[in-house]
Tab-separated table of C-alpha atoms in Angstrom:
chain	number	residue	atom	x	y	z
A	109	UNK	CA	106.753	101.713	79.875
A	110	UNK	CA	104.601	102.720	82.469
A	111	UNK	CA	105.928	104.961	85.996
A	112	UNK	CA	104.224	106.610	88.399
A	113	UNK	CA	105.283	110.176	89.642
A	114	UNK	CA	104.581	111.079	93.186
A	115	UNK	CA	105.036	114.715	94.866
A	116	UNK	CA	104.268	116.888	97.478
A	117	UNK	CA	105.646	115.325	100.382
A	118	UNK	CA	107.497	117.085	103.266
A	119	UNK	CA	108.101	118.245	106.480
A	120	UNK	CA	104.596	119.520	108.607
A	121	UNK	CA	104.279	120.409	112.489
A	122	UNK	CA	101.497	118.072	114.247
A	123	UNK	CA	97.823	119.853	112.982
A	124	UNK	CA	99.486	120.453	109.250
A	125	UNK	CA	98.532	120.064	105.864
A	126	UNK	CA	100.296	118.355	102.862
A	127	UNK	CA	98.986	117.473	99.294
A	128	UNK	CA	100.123	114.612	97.646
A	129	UNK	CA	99.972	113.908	93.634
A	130	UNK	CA	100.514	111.230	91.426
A	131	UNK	CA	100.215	110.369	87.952
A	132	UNK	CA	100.753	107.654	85.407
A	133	UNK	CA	102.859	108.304	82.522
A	134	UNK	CA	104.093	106.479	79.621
A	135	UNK	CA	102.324	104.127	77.379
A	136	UNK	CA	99.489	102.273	77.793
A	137	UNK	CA	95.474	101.448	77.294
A	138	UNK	CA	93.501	102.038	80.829
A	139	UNK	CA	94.275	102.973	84.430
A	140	UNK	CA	91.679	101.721	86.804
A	141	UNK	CA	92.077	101.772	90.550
A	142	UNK	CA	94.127	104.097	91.901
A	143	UNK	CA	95.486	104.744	95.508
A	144	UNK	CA	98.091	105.832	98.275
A	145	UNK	CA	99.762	103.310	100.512
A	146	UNK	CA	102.041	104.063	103.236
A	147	UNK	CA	104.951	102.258	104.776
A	148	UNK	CA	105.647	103.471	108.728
A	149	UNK	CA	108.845	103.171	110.471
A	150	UNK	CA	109.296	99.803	110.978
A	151	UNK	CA	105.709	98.799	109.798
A	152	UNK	CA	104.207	96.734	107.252
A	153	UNK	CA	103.311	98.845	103.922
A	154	UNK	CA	99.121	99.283	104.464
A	155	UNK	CA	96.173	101.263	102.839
A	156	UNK	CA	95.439	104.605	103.018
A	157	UNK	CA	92.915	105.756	100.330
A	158	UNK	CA	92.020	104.255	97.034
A	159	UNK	CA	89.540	105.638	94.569
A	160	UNK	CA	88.192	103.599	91.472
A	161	UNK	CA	87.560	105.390	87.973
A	162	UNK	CA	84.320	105.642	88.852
A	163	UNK	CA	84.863	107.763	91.812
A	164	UNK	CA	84.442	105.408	94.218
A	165	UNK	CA	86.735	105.986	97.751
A	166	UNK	CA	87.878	103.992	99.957
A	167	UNK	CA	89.594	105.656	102.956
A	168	UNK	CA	91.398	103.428	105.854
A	169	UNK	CA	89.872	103.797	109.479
A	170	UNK	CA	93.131	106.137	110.665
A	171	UNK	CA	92.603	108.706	108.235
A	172	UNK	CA	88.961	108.982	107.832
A	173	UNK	CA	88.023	112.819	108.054
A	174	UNK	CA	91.299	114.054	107.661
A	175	UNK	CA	92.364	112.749	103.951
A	176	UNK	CA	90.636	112.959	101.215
A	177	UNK	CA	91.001	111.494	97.859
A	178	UNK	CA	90.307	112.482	94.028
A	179	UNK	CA	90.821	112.089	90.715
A	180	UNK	CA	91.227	113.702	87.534
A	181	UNK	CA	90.607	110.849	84.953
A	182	UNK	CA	91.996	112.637	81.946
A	183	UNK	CA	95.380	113.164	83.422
A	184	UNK	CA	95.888	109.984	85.286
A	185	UNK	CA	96.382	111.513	88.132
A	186	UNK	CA	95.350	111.152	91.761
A	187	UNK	CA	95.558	113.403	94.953
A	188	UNK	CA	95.571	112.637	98.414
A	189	UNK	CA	94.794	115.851	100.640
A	190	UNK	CA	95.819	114.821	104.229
A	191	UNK	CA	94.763	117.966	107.067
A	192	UNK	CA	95.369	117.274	110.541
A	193	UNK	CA	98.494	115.696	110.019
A	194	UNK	CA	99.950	113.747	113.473
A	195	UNK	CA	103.164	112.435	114.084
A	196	UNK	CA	102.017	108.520	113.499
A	197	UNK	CA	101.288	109.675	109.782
A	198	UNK	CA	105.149	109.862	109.348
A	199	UNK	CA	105.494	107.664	106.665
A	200	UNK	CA	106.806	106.841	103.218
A	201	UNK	CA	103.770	107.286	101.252
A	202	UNK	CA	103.317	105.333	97.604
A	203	UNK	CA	100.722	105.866	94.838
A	204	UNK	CA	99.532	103.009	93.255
A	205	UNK	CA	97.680	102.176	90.450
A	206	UNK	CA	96.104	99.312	88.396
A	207	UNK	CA	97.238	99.638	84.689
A	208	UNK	CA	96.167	97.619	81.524
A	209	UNK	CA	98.878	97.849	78.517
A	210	UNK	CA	97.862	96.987	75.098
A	211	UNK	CA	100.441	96.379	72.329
A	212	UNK	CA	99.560	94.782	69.038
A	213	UNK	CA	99.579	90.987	70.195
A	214	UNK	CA	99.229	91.873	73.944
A	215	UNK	CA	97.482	93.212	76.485
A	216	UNK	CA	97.923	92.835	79.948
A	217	UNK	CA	97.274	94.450	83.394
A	218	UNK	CA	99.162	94.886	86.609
A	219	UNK	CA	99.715	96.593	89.606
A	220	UNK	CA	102.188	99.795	89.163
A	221	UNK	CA	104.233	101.256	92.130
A	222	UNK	CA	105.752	104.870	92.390
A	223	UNK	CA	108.879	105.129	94.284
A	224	UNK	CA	107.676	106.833	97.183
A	225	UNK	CA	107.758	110.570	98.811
A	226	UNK	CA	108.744	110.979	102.147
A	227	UNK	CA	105.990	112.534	104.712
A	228	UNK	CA	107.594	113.584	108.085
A	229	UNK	CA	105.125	114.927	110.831
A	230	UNK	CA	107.772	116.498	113.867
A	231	UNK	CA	107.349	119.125	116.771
């Protein structure tokens, strides 16, 4: 069975710094694209960095030189480094990732969701 773990969300002042984790764990054959999404109050769930296994990022307009993404292929497991944290980035934040599971007479791949961390930018 396949979950996804996030941490390291929190409570910054406007200018702040959080690091967000998340890694796949359980059973299974390949994790390919990986990424953080974020759901606003009141807004639609949308984008916020994805990075394939080869390295290759993907970082939404809004947080362009303030996140940064990476990846430790080994340990299934992602980071998103947001600096320069502003109110409008309060959020719940969710890692995905893009998992194939192989059994012997299956294999099969889908899109995994973590439950979410909370990320709270106040005075």
């Amino acid at each position: 069975q396949v979950q996804l773990v996030e941490s390291g969300g929190g409570s910054v002042r406007p200018g702040g710094s959080l690091k967000l984790s998340c890694v796949v764990t359980g059973t299974f054959y390949q994790v390919s694209v990986m990424g953080f999404y974020r759901r606003r109050p009141g807004q639609q769930r949308e984008g916020v960095a994805t990075i394939t296994s080869d390295a290759i990022t993907n970082i939404a307009d809004s947080a362009k030189g303030r996140f940064t993404i990476s990846r430790d292929i080994a340990k299934n497991t992602i980071w998103l480094q947001m600096n320069d944290l502003q109110v409008n980035d309060t959020a719940v934040y969710y890692c995905n990732a893009y998992v194939t599971v192989m059994t012997s007479d299956h294999i099969g791949a889908d899109y995994y969701w973590g439950p979410g961390t909370q990320v709270t930018v106040s005075l």
